[in-house]
mmCIF file of C-alpha atoms in Angstrom:
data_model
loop_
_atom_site.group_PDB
_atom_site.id
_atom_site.type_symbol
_atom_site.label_atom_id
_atom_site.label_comp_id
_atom_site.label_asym_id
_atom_site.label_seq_id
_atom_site.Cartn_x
_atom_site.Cartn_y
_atom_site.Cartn_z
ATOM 1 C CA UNK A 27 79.553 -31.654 4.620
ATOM 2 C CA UNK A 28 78.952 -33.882 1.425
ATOM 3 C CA UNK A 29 81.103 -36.858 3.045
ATOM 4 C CA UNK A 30 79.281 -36.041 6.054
ATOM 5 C CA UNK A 31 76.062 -36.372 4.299
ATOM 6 C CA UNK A 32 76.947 -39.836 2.448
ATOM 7 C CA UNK A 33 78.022 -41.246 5.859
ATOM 8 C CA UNK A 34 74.780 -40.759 7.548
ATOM 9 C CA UNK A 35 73.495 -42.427 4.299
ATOM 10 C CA UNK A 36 76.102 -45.502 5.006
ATOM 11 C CA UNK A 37 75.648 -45.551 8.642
ATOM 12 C CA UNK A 38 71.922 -45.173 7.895
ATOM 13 C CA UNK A 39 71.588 -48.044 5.613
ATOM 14 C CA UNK A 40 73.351 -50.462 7.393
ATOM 15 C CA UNK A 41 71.217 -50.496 10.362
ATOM 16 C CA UNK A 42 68.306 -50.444 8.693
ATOM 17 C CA UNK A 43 69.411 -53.797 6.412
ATOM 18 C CA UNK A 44 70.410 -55.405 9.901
ATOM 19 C CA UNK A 45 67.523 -54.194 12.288
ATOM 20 C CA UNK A 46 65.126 -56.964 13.140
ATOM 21 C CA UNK A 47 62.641 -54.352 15.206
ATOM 22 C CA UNK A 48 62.646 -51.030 16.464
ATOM 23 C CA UNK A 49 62.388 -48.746 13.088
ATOM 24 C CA UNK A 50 61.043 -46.131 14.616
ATOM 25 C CA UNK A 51 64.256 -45.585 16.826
ATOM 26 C CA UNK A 52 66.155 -45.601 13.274
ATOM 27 C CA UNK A 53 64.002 -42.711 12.020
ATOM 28 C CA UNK A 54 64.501 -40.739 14.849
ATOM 29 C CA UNK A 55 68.249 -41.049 15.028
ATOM 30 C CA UNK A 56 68.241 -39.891 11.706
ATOM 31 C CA UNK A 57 65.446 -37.567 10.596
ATOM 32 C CA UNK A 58 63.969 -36.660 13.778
ATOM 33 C CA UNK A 59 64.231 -32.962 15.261
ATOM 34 C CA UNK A 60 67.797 -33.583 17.168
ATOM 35 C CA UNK A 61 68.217 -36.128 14.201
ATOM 36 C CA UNK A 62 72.117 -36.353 12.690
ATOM 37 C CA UNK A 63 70.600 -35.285 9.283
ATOM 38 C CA UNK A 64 69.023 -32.344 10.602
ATOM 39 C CA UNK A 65 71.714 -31.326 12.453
ATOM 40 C CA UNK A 66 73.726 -31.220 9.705
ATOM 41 C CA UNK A 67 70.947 -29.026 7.865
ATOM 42 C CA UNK A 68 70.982 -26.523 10.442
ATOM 43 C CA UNK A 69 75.036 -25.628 9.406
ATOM 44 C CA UNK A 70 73.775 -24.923 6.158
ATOM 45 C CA UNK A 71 74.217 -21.234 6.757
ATOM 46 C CA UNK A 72 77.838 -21.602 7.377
ATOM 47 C CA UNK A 73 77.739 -22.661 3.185
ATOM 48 C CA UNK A 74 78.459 -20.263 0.244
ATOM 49 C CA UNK A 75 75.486 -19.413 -1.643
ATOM 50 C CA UNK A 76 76.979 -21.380 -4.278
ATOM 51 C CA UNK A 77 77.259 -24.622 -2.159
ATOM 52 C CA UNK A 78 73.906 -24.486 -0.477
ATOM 53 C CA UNK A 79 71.404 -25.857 -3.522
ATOM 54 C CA UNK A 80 74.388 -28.556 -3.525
ATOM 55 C CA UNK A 81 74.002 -29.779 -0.470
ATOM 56 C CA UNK A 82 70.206 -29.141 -0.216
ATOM 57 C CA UNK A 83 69.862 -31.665 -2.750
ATOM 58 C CA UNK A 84 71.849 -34.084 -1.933
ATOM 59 C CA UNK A 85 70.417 -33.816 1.683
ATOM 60 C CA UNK A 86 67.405 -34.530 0.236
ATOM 61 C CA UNK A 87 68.357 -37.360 -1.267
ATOM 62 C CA UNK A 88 69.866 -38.734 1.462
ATOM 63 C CA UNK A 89 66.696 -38.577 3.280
ATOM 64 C CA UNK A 90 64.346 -39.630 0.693
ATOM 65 C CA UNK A 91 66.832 -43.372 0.702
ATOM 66 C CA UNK A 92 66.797 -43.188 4.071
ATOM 67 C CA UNK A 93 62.951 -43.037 4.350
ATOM 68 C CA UNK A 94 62.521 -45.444 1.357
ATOM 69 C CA UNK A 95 64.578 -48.088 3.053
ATOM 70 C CA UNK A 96 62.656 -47.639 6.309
ATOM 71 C CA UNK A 97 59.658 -48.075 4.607
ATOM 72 C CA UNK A 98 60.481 -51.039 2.486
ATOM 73 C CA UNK A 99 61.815 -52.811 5.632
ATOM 74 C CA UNK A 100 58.493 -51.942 7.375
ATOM 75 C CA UNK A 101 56.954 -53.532 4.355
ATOM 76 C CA UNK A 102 59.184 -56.684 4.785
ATOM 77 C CA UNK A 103 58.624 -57.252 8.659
ATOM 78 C CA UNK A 104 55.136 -56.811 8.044
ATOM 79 C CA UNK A 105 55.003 -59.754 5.740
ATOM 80 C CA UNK A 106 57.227 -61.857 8.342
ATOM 81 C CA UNK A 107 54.863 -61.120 10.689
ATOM 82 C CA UNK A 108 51.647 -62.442 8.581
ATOM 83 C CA UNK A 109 53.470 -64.902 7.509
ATOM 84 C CA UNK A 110 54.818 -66.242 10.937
ATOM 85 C CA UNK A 111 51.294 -65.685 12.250
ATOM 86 C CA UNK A 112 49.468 -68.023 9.244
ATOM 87 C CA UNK A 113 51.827 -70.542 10.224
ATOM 88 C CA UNK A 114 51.325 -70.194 13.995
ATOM 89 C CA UNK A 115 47.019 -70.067 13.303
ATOM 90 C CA UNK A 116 47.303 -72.828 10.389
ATOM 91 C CA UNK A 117 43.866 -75.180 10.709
ATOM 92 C CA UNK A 118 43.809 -78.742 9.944
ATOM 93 C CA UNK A 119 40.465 -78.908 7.891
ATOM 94 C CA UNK A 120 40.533 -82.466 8.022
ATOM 95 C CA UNK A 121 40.224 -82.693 12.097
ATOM 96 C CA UNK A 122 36.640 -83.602 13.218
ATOM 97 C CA UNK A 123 34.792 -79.902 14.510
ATOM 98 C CA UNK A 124 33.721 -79.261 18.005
ATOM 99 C CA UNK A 125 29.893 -79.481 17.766
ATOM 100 C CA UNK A 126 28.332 -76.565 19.087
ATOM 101 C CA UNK A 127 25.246 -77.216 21.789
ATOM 102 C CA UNK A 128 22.039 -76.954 20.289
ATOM 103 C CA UNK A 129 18.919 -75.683 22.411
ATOM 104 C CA UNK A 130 14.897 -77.248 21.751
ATOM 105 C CA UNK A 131 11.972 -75.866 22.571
ATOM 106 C CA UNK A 132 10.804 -76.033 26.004
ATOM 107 C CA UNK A 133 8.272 -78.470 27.235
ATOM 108 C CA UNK A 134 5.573 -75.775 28.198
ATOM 109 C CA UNK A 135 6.254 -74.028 24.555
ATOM 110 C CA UNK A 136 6.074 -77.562 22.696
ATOM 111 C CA UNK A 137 2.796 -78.675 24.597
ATOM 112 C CA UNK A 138 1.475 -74.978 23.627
ATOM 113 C CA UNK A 139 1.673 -75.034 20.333
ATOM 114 C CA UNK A 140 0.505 -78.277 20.139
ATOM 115 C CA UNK A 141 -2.438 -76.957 21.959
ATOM 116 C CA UNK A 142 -2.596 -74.326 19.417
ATOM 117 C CA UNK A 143 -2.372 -76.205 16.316
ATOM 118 C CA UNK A 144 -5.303 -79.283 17.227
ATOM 119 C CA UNK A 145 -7.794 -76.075 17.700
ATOM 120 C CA UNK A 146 -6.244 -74.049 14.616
ATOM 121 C CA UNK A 147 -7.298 -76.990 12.944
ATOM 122 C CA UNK A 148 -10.943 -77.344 14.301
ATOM 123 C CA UNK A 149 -11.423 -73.828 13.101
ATOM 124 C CA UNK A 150 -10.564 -71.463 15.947
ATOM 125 C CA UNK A 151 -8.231 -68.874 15.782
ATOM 126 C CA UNK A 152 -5.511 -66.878 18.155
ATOM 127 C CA UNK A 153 -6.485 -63.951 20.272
ATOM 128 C CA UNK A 154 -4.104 -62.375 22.583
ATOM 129 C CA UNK A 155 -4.294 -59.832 25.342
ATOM 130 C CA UNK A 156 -2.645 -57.295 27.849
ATOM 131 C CA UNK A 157 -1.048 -59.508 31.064
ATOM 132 C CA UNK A 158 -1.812 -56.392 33.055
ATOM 133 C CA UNK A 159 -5.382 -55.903 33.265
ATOM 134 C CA UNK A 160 -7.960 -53.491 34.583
ATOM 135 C CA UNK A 161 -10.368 -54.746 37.537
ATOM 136 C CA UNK A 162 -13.136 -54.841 35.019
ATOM 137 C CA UNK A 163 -11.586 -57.142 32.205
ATOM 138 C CA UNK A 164 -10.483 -59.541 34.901
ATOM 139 C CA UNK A 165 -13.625 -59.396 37.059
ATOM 140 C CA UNK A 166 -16.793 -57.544 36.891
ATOM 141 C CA UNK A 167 -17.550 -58.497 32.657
ATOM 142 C CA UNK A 168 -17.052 -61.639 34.047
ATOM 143 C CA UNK A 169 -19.984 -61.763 36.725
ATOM 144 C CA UNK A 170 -17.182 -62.064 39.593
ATOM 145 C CA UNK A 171 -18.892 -58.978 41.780
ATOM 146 C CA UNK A 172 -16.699 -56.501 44.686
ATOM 147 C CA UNK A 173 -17.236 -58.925 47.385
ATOM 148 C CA UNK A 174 -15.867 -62.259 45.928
ATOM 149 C CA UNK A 175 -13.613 -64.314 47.126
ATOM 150 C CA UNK A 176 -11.272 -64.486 43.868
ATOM 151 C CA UNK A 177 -10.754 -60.823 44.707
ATOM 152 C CA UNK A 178 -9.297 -61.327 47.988
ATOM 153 C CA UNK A 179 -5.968 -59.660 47.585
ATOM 154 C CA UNK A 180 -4.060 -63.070 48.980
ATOM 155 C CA UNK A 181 -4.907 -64.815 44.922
ATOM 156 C CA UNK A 182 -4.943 -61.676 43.095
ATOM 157 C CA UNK A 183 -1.172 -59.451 42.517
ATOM 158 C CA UNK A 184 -3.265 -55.618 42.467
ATOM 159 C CA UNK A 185 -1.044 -52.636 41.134
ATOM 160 C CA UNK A 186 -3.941 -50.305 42.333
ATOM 161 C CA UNK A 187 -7.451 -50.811 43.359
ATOM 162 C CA UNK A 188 -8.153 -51.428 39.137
ATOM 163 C CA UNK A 189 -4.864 -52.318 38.070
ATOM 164 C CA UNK A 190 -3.896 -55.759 38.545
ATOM 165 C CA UNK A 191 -2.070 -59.009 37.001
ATOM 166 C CA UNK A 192 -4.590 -61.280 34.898
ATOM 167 C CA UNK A 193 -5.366 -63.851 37.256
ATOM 168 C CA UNK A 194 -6.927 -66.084 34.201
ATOM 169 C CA UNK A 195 -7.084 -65.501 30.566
ATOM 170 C CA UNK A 196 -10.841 -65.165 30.180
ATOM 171 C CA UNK A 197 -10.319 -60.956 30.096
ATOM 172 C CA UNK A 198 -9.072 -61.410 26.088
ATOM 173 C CA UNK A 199 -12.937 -63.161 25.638
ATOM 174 C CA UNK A 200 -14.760 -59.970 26.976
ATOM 175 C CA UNK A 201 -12.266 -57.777 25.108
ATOM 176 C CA UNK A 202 -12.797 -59.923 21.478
ATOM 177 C CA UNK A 203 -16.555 -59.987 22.574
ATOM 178 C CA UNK A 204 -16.954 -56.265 22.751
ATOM 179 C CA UNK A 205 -15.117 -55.624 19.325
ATOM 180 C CA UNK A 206 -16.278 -58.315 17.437
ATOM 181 C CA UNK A 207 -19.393 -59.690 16.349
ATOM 182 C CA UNK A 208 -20.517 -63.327 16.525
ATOM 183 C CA UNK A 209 -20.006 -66.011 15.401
ATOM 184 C CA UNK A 210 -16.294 -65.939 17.437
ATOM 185 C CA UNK A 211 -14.352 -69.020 17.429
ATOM 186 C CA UNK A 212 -10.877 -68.297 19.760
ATOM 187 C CA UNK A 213 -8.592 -69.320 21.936
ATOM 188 C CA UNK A 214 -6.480 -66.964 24.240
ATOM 189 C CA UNK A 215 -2.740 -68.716 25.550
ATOM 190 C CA UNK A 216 -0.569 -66.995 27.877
ATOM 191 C CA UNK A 217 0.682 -66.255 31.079
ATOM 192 C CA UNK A 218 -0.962 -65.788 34.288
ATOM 193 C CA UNK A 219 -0.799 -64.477 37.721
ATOM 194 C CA UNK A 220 -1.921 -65.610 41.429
ATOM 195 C CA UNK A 221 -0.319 -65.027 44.428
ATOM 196 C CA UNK A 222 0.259 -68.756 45.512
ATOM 197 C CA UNK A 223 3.186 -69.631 47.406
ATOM 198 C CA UNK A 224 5.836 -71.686 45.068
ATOM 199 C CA UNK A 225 5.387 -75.791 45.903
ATOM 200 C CA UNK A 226 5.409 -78.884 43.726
ATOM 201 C CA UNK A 227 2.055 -78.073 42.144
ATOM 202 C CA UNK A 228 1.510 -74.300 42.732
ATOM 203 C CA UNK A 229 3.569 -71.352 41.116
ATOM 204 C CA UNK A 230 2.540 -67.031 41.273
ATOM 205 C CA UNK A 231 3.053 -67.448 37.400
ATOM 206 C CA UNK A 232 1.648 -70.231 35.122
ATOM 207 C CA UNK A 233 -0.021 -70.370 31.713
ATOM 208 C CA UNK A 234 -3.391 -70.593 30.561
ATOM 209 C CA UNK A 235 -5.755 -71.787 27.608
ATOM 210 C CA UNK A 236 -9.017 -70.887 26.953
ATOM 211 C CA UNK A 237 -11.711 -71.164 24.511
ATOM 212 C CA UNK A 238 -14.750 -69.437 23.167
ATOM 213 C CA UNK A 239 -17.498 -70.057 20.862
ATOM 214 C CA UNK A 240 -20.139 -67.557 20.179
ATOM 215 C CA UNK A 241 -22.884 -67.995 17.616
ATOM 216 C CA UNK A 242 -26.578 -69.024 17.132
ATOM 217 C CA UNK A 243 -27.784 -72.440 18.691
ATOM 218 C CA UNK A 244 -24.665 -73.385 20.023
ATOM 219 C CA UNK A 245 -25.267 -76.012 23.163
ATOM 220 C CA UNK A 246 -23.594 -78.258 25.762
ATOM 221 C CA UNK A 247 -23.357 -80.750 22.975
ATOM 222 C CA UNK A 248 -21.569 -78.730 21.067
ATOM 223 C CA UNK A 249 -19.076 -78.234 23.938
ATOM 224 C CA UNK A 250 -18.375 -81.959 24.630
ATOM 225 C CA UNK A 251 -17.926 -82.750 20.764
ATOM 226 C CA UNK A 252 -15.267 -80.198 20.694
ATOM 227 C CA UNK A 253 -13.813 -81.100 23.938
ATOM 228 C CA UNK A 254 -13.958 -85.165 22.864
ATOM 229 C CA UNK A 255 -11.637 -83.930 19.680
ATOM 230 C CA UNK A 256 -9.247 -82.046 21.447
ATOM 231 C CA UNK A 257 -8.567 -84.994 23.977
ATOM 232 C CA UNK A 258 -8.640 -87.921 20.965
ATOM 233 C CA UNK A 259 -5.828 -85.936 19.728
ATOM 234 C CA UNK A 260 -3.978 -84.479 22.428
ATOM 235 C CA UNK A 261 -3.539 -87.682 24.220
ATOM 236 C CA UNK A 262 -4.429 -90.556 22.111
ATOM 237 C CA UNK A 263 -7.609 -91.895 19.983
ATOM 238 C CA UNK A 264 -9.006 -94.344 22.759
ATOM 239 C CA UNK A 265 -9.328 -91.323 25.721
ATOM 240 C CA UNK A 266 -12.630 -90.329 26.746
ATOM 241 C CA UNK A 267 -13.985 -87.406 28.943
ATOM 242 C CA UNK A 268 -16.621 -87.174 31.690
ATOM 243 C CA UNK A 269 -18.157 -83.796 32.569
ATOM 244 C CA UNK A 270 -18.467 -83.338 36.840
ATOM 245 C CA UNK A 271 -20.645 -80.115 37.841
ATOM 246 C CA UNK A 272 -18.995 -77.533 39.058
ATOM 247 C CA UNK A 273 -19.383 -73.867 39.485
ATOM 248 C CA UNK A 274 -17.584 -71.307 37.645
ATOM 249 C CA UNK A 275 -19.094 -67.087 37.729
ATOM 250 C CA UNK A 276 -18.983 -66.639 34.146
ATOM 251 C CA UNK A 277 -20.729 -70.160 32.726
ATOM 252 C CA UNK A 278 -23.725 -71.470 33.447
ATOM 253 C CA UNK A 279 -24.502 -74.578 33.535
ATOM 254 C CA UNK A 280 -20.595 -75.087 34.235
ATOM 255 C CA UNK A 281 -18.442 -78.321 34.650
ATOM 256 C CA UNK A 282 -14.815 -79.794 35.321
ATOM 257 C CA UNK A 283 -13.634 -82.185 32.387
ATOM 258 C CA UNK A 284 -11.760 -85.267 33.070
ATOM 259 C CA UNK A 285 -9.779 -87.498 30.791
ATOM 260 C CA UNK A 286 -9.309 -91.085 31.307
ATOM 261 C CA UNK A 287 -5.962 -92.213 32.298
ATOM 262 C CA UNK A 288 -3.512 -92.374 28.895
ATOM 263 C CA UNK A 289 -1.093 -94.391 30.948
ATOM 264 C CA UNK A 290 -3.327 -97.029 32.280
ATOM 265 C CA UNK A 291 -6.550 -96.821 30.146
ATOM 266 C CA UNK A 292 -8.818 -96.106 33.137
ATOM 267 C CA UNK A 293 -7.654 -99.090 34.775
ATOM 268 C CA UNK A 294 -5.571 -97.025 37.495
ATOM 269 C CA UNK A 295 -2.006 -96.168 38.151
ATOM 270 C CA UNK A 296 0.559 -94.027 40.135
ATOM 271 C CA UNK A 297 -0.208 -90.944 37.689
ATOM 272 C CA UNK A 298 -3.991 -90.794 37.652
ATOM 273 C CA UNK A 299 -3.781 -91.730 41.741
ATOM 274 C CA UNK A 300 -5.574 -95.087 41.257
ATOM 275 C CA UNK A 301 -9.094 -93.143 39.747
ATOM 276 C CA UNK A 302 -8.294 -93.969 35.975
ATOM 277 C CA UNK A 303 -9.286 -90.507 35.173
ATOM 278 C CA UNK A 304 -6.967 -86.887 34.940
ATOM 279 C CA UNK A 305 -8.371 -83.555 35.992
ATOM 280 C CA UNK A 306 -7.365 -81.155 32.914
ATOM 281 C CA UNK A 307 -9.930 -78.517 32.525
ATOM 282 C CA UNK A 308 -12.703 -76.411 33.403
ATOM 283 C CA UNK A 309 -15.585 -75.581 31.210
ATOM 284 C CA UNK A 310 -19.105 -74.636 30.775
ATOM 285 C CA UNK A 311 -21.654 -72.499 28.238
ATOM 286 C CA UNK A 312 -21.479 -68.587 28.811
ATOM 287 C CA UNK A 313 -23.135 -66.886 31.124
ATOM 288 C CA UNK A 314 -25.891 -64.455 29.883
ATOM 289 C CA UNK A 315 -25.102 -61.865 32.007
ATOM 290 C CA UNK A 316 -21.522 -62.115 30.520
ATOM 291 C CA UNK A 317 -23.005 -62.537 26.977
ATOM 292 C CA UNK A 318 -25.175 -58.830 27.743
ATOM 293 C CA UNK A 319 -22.255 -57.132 29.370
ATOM 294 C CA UNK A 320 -20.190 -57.567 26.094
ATOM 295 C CA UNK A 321 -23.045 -56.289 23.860
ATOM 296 C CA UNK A 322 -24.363 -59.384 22.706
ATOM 297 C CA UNK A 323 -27.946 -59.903 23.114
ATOM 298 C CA UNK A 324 -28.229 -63.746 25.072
ATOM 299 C CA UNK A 325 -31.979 -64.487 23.312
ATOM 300 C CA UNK A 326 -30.094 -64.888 20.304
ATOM 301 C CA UNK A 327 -26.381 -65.729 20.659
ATOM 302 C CA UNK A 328 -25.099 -68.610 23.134
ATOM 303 C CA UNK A 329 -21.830 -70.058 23.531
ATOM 304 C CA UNK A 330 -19.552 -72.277 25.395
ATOM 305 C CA UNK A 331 -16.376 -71.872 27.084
ATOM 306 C CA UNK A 332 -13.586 -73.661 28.458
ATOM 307 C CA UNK A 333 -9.612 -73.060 29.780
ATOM 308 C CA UNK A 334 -6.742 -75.270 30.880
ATOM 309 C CA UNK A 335 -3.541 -75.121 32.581
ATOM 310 C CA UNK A 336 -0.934 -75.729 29.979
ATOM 311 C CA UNK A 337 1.528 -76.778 33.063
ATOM 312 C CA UNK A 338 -1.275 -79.368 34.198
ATOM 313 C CA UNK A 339 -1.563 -80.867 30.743
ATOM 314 C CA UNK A 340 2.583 -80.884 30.443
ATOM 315 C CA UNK A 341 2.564 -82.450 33.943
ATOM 316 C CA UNK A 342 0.129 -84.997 32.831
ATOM 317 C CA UNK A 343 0.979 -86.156 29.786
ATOM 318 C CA UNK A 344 4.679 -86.720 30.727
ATOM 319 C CA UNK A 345 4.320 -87.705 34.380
ATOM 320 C CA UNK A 346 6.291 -84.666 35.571
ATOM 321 C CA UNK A 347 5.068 -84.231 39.554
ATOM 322 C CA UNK A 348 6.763 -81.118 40.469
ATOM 323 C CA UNK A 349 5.633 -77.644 38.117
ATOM 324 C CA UNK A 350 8.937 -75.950 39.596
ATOM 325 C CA UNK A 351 11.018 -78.403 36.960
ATOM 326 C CA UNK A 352 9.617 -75.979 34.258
ATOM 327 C CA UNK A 353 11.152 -72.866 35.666
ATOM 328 C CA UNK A 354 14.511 -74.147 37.165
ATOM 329 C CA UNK A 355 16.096 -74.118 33.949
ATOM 330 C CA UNK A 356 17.810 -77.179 34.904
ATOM 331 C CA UNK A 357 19.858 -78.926 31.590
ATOM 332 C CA UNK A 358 19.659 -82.313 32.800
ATOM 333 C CA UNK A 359 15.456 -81.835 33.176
ATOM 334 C CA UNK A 360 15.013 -80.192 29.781
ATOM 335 C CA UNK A 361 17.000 -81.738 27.855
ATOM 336 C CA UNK A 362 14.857 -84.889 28.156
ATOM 337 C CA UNK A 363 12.082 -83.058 26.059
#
């Protein structure tokens, strides 16, 4: 049984040396269950007592070479492995990199915060509000009563008969008026909501910017100063603005604002249509019934207010003449800004 034991060892040995692979077939020849080592265990009981801690021992020293070999081969393909596979992966630091594409803001976010910075900078600050909106928010603090045609359910997306999608962003001015006392100096960006069908100058969603000034003595002059600053630097120092009367619910007296042409000086071109001045905004000082619905008392407080399509002053001031290029996410479009 002892040269039977010291074979195994041999035989054992050798094929482990020589094995390129497949270790775990080794070990199981050998020390598995129907392994030649534990068969020759199991005729241990055919052994005088006297021979049995003999053999024990050496069996177990048979196995504990057999299992140290295995393992130190494991150890050795391991590192032929790693070592084939650094060679296989190696990087040549010195080639050039592939340059990964890098994204810029989008036209409607740049013109935004451009927006938001020339009026940080005259003194008014950020207000922001829910984009869906109760009835009253949207309409009735606003002087638009039940029967008005800006209700009509063919410009306005209604959840329920109260529930609805902001149709404008004037709803954050009622909500700032009723929490907050004058003077108020804000301007509420976002999105917005009417149900127009998608063309070259119409889309269901678009953005918004408007502006409110609350406080003691404020006027009509006061309105056009502000408004002559904000053009100046949003599209150059020689542009100038004419008021046109208009009618809006919630200002009185109320007005659209024009800019002359930034292209052509007022002179006319293909973007301003040949008139030398740009449609860009709406504006007008608060109504009092809007002033009185929000808690402040219109003998003593007045206050202008104005609001803008972002998309409209984007469009503009880049000669873009279809609002759909915003939202087609388009590479070869964007890219240009």
């Amino acid at each position: 049984m002892k040269e039977k034991l010291s074979k195994i060892q041999v035989e054992a040995l050798e094929q482990i040396n020589s094995a390129d692979a497949n270790l775990d077939e080794i070990r199981i020849k050998y020390l598995g269950k129907k392994g030649e080592l534990t068969a020759v265990l199991r005729g241990m009981g055919a052994l005088t007592p006297e021979e049995r801690p003999i053999v024990g021992q050496l069996a177990n020293e048979v196995r504990e070479a057999i299992e140290a070999a295995l393992n130190a081969k494991k150890t050795e393909q391991q590192a032929k492995a790693l070592e084939a596979q650094l060679k296989a992966e190696k990087l040549d630091v010195t080639m050039p990199g592939v340059a990964a594409p890098v994204g810029h803001i989008h036209p409607l976010t740049r013109a935004q915060r451009e927006l938001e910075d020339i009026f940080i900078g005259m003194g008014f600050s950020i207000a922001e509000g829910p984009e869906v909106e109760l009835d009253y928010y949207n309409f009735q603090a606003l002087n638009i009563p039940e029967n008005h045609p800006a209700r009509d359910t063919q410009d306005t997306f209604y959840i329920t008969d109260n529930i609805l999608l902001r149709s404008q962003t004037s709803p954050v001015q009622v909500r700032v008026m009723e929490h907050q006392k004058p003077p108020i100096r804000i301007i509420s960006p976002g999105r917005v909501y009417r149900s127009d069908a998608l063309d070259a100058t119409h889309s269901p969603l678009f953005h918004q910017l408007e502006g409110l000034v609350i406080d003691k003595g404020i006027t009509m002059g006061d309105l056009k100063g502000t408004l002559e600053v904000f053009a100046k630097k949003m599209f150059g120092e020689g542009t100038q603005i004419r008021f046109r009367p208009h009618h809006f619910p919630f200002t009185e007296p109320s007005a659209e604002v024009d800019v002359s042409c930034f292209v052509c000086g007022g002179k006319g071109c293909r973007l301003c249509k040949g008139e030398g001045w740009i449609e860009i905004l709406g504006a007008g000082m608060v109504h009092p019934f809007v002033l009185s619905n929000c808690g402040i008392d219109p003998e003593e407080y007045s206050g202008f207010a104005f609001g803008l399509g972002i998309e409209r002053i984007t469009m503009a001031r880049y000669g873009i003449d279809d609002i759909r290029l915003f939202y087609e996410n388009d590479e070869r479009f964007l890219e240009q800004f």
